[in-house]
Tab-separated table of C-alpha atoms and ligand atoms in Angstrom:
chain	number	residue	atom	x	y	z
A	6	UNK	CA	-72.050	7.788	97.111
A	7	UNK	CA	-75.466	7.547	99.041
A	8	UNK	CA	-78.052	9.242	97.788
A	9	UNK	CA	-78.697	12.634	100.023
A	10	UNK	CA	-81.087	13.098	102.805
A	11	UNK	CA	-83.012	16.382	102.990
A	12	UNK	CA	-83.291	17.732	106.545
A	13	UNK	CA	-85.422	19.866	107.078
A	14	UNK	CA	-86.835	21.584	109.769
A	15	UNK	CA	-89.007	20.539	112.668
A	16	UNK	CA	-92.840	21.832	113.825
A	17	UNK	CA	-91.353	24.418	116.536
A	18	UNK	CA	-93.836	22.571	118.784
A	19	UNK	CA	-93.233	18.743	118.506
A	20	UNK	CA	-89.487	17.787	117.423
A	21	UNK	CA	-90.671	14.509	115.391
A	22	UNK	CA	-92.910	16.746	112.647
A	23	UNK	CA	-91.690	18.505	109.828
A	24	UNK	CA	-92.709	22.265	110.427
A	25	UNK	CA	-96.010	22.461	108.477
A	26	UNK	CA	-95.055	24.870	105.857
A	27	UNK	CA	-92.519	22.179	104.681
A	28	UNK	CA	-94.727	19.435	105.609
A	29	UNK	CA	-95.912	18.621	101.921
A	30	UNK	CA	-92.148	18.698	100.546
A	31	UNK	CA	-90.882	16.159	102.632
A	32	UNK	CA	-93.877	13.882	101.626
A	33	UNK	CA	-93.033	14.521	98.229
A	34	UNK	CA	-89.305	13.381	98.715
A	35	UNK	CA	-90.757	10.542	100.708
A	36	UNK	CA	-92.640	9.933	97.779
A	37	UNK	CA	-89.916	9.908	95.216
A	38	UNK	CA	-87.718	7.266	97.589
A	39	UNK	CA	-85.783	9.747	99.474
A	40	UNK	CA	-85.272	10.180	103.257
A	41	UNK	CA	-85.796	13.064	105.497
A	42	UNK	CA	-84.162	14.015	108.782
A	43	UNK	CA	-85.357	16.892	110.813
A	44	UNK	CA	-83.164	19.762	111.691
A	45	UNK	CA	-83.768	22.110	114.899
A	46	UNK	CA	-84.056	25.695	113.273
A	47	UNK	CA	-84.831	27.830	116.149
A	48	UNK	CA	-81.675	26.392	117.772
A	49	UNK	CA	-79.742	27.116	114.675
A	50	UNK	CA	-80.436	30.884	114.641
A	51	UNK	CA	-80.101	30.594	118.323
A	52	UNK	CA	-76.170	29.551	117.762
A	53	UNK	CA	-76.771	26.244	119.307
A	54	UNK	CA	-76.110	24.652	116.245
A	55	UNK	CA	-74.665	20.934	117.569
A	56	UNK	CA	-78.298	20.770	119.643
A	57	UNK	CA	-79.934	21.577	116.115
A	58	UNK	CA	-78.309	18.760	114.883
A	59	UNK	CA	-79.314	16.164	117.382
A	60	UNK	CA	-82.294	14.415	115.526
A	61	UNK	CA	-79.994	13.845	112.585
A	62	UNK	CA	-79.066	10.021	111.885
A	63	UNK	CA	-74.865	9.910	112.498
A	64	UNK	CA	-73.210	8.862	109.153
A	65	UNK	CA	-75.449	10.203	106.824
A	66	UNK	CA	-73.149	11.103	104.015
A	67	UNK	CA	-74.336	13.921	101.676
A	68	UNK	CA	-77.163	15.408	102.492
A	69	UNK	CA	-78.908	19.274	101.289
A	70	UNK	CA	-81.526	21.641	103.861
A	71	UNK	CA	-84.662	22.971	102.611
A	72	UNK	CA	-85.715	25.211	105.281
A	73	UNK	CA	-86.259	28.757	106.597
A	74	UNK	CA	-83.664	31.207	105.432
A	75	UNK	CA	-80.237	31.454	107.917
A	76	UNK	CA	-77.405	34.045	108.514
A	77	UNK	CA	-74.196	32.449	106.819
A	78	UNK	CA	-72.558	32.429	109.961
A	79	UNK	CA	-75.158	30.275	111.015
A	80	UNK	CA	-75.223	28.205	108.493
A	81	UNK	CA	-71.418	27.954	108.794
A	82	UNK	CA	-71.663	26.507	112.359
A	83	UNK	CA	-75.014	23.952	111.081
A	84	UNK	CA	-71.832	22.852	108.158
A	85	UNK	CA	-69.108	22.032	111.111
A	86	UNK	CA	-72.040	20.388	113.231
A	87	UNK	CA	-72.965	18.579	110.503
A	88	UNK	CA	-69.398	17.539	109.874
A	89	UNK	CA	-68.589	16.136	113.036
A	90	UNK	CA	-71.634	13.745	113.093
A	91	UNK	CA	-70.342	12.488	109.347
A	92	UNK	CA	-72.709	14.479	107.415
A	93	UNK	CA	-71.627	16.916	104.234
A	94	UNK	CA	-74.215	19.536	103.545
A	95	UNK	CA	-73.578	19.366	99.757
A	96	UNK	CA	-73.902	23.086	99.191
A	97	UNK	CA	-70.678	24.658	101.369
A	98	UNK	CA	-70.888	27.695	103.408
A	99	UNK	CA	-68.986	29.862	100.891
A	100	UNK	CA	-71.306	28.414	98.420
A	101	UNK	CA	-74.259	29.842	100.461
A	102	UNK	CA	-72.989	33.498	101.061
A	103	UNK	CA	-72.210	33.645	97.214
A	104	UNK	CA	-75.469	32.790	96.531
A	105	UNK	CA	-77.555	33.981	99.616
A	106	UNK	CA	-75.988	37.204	99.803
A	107	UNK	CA	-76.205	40.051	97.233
A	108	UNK	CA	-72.083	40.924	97.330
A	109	UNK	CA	-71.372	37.125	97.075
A	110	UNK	CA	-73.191	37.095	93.810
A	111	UNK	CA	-73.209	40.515	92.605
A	112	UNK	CA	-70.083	40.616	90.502
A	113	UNK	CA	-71.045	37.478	88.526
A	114	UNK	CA	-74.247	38.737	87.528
A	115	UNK	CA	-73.201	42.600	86.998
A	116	UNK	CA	-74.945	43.806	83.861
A	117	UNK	CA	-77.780	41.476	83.709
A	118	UNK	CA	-78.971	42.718	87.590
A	119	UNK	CA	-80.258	46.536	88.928
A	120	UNK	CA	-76.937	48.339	89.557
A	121	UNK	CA	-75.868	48.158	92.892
A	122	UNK	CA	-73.545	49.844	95.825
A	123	UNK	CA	-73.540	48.273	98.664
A	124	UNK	CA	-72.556	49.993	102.581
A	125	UNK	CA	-71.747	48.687	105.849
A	126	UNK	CA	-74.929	49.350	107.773
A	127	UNK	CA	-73.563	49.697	111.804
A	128	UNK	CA	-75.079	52.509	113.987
A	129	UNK	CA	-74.045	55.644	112.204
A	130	UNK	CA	-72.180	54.654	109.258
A	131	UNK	CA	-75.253	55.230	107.040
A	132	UNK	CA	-74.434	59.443	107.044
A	133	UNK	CA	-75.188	61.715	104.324
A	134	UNK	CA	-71.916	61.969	103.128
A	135	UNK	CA	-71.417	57.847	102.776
A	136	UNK	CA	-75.175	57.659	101.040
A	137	UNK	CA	-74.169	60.546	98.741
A	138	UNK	CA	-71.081	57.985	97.332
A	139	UNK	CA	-73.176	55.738	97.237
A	140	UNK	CA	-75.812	57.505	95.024
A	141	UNK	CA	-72.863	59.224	93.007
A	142	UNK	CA	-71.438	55.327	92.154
A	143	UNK	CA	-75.037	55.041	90.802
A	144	UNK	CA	-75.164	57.851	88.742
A	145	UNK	CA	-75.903	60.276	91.129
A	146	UNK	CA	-80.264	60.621	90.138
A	147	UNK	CA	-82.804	58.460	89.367
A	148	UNK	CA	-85.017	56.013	91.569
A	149	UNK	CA	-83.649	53.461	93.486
A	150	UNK	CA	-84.517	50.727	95.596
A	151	UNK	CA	-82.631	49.877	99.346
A	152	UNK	CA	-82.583	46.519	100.559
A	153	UNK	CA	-79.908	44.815	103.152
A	154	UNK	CA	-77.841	41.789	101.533
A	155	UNK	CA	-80.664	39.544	101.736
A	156	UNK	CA	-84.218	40.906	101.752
A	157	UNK	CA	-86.026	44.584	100.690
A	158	UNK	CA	-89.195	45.846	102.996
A	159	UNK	CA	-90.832	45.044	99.920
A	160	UNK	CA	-94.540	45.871	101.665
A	161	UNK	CA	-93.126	49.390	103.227
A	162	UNK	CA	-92.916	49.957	99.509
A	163	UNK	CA	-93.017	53.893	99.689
A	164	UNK	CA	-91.536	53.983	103.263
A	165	UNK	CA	-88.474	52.042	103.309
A	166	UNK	CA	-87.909	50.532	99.999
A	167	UNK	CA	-88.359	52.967	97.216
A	168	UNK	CA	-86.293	55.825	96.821
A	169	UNK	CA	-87.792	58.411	93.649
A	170	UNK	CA	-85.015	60.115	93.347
A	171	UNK	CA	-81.475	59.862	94.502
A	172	UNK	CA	-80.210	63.672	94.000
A	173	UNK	CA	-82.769	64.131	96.809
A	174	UNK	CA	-79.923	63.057	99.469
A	175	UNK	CA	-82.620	63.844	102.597
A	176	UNK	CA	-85.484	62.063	100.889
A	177	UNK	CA	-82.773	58.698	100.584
A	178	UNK	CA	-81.333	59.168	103.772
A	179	UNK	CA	-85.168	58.928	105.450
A	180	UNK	CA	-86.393	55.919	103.416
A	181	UNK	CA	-82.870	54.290	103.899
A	182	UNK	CA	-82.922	54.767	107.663
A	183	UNK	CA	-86.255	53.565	107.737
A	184	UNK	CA	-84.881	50.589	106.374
A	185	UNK	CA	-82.487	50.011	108.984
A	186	UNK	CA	-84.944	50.651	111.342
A	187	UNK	CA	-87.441	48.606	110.594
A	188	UNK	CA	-85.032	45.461	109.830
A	189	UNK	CA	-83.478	46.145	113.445
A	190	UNK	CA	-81.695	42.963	114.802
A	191	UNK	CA	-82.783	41.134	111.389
A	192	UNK	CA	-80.510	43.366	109.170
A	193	UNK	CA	-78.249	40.565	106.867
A	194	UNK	CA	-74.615	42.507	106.738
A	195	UNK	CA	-75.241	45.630	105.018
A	196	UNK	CA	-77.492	48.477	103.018
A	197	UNK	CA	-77.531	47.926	99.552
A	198	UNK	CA	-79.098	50.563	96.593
A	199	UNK	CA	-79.865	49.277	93.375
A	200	UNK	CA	-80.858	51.580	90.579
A	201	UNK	CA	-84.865	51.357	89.618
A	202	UNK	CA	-86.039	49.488	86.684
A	203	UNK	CA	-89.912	49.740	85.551
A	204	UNK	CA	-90.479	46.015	85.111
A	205	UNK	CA	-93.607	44.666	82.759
A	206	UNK	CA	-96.848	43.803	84.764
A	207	UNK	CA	-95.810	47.382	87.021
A	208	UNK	CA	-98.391	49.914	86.806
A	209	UNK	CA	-96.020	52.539	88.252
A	210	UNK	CA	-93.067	53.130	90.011
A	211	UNK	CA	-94.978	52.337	93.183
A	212	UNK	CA	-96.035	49.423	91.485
A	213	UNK	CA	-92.874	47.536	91.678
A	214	UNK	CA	-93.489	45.010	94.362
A	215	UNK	CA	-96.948	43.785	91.542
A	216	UNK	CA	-93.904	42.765	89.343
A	217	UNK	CA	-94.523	39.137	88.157
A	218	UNK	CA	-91.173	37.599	88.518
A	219	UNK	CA	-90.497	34.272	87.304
A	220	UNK	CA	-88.171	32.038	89.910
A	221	UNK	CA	-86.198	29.265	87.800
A	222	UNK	CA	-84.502	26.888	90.046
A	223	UNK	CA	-80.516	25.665	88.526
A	224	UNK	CA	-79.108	22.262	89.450
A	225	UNK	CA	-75.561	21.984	88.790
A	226	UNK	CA	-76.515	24.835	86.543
A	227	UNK	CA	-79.436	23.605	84.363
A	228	UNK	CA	-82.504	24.737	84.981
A	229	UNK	CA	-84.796	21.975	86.774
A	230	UNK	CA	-88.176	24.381	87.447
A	231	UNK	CA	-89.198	27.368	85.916
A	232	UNK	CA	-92.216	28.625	88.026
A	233	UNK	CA	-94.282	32.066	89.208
A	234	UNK	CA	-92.519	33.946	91.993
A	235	UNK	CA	-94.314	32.617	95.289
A	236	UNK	CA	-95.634	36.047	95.676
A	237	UNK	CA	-97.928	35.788	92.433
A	238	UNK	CA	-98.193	32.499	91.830
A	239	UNK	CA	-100.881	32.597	90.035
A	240	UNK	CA	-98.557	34.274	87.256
A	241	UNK	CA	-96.329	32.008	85.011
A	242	UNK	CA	-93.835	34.472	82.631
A	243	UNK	CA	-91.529	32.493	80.141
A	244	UNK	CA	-87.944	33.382	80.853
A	245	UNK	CA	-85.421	33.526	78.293
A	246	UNK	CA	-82.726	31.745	80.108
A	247	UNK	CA	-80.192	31.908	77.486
A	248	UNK	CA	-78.229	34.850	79.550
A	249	UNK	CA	-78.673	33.694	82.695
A	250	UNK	CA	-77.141	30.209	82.371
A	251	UNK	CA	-73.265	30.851	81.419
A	252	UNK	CA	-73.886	33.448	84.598
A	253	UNK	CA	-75.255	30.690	86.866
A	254	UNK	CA	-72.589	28.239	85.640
A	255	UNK	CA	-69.928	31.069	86.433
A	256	UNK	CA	-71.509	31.071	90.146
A	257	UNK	CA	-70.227	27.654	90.564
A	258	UNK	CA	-73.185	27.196	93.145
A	259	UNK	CA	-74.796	23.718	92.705
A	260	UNK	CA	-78.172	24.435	93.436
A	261	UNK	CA	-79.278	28.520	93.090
A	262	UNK	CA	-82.512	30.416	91.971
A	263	UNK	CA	-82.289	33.241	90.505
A	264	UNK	CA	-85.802	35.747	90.145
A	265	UNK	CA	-86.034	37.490	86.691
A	266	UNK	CA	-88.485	40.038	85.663
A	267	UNK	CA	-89.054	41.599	81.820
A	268	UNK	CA	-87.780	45.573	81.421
A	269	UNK	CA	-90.626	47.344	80.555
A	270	UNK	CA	-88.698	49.371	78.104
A	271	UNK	CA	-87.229	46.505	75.834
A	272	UNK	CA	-84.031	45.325	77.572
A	273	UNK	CA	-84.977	41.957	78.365
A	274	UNK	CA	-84.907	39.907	81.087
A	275	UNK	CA	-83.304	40.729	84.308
A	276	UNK	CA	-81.894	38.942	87.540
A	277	UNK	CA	-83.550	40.322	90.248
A	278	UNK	CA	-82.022	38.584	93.212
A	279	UNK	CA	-80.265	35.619	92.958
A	280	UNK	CA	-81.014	32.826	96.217
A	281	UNK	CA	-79.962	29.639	97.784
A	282	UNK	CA	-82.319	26.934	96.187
A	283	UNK	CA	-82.492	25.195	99.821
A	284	UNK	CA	-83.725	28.587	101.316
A	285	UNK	CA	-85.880	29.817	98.461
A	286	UNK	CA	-89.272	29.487	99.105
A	287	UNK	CA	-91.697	27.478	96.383
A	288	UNK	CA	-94.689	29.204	94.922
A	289	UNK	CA	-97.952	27.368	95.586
A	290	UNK	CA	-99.631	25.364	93.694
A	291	UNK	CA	-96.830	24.538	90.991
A	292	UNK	CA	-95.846	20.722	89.997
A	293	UNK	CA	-92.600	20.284	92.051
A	294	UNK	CA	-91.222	16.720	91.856
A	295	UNK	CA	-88.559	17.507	89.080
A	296	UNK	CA	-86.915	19.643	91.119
A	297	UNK	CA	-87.025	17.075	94.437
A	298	UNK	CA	-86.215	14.199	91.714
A	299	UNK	CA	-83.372	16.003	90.932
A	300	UNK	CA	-82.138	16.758	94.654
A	301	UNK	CA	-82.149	13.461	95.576
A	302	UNK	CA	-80.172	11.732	92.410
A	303	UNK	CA	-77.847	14.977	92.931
B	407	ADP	N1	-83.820	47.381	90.998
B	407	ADP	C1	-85.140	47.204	91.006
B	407	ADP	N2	-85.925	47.819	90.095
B	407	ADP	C2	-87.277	47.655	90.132
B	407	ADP	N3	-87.920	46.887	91.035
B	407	ADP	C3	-87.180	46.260	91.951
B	407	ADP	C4	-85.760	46.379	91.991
B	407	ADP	N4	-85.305	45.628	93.007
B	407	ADP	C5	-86.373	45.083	93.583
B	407	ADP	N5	-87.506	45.462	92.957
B	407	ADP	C6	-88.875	45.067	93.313
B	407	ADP	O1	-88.940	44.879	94.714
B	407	ADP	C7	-89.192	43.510	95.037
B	407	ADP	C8	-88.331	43.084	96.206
B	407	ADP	O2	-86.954	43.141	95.872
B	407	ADP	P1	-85.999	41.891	96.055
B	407	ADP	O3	-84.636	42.308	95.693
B	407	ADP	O4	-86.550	40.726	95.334
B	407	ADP	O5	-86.048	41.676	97.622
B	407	ADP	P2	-86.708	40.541	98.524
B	407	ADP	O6	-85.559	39.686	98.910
B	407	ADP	O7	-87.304	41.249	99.663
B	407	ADP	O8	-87.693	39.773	97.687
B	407	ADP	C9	-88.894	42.748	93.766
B	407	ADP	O9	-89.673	41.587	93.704
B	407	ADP	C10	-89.237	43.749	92.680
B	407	ADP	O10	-90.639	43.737	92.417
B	408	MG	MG1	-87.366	38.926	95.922
């Protein structure tokens, strides 16, 4: 089998560049001996997914996307498009909602991730009486967090992310609607609550988001990088992986990251969130090529 192309996606102003903030990793698979073929991304989220498609070589066997983030349903239609010019994006689109998407993951990791009920999130199914389940499934008090199936409003912190105390059922219904709010259009399938865990480097409660996560990238579930979260990447914990791989392996995902922070109070590591490695973004600064090397001899 050929080796696999990475396509990624194009400057939104000149089809035949890479889109600067992925500029340096297709020089670095250039680098390594790999090729590149650019991908049209606003065209993808746009549903015009065979146009996306047009700048990529016919025939080009296997090949994986690093690029911005996208809806499974579009990457579903980028798969087919894909298909029908002879090219095999090597992660599938179930593969990508298990791993993109907290309830495609959730099950596999349950017990080493934040407890977690998840709710459908369309106009007026987030009432008191469905977030009061919701809390109950949790244990009913606590703090929380609220996110959608993909991403928190990590930087609304004490607006729309954070929830003190869920026996306070008007308190979660304002920070959750918030949420949905402020996600609008951009809202990935549902509202998720997680129970709150005080994570090491987290001053306070409030604190959470100042977390120093650790992102470890899996290939064909070993891990190929271990580096900072791109939000502190100036901070490089040590993961104990020896719980997370059987769980990885279990995901059946070929190429996943998964975030892990340290319990504060003793319990170890924990998964955070787990992501699609060709949507996850890459800290600064940190020594790549393994992970590329690895891509392309995938
Ligand atoms: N259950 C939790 N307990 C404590 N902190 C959390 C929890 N879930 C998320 N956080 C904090 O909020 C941040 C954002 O949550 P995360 O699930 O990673 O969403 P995003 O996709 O927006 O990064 C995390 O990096 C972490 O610092
Ligand atoms: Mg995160």
């Amino acid at each position: 089998m050929p080796a696999p192309t990475i396509l990624l996606p194009h400057d939104p102003f000149s089809e035949r560049r890479t889109d600067p903030h992925y500029s340096a990793e297709a020089r670095l698979v250039r680098g390594l001996g790999g090729d590149t073929a650019l991908v049209d991304h606003d065209a993808l989220l746009a549903g015009r997914a065979v146009h996306a498609v047009r700048l990529v070589p016919a025939g080009l066997g296997p090949v994986w996307y690093r690029g911005w983030m996208l809806p499974v349903e579009a990457y579903a239609a980028f798969g087919r498009a894909l298909a029908d010019r002879g090219c095999q994006l090597l992660t599938t689109p179930a593969g990508y909602a298990a791993a993109h998407e907290l309830p495609g993951w959730y099950r596999t990791f349950e017990g080493a991730t934040p407890d977690s009920v998840w709710l459908p999130a369309g106009s007026g199914s987030v009432t008191l009486g469905a977030l009061e389940q919701a809390a109950g499934q949790l244990g009913g008090s606590g703090p929380a967090i609220v996110k959608d199936f993909v991403k928190s409003r990590k930087h609304e912190w004490e607006e729309a992310c954070f929830i003190p105390e869920l026996a306070d059922l008007p308190a979660v219904a304002r920070v959750v609607r918030r949420f949905v709010e402020l996600q609008g259009e951009f809202l990935a399938g549902g509202v998720v609550l997680r129970r709150f865990h005080a994570f090491a480097g987290a001053t306070e409660p409030g604190g959470g988001a100042r977390v120093a996560e650790a992102r470890v990238w899996w290939m064909d579930g070993e891990p190929v990088l271990t580096g900072p979260h791109p939000d502190t990447p100036g901070v490089l914990p040590e993961p104990d992986l020896a719980a997370v791989r059987p769980l990885v392996r279990a995901l059946g995902c070929r190429f996943v990251t998964t975030d892990l922070a340290l319990r504060a109070d003793g319990g170890g590591w924990m998964v955070v969130e787990v992501g699609d490695g060709q949507v996850s973004d890459l800290p600064r600064g940190t020594e790549v090529s393994a992970l590329f090397a690895s891509l392309i001899a995938a």
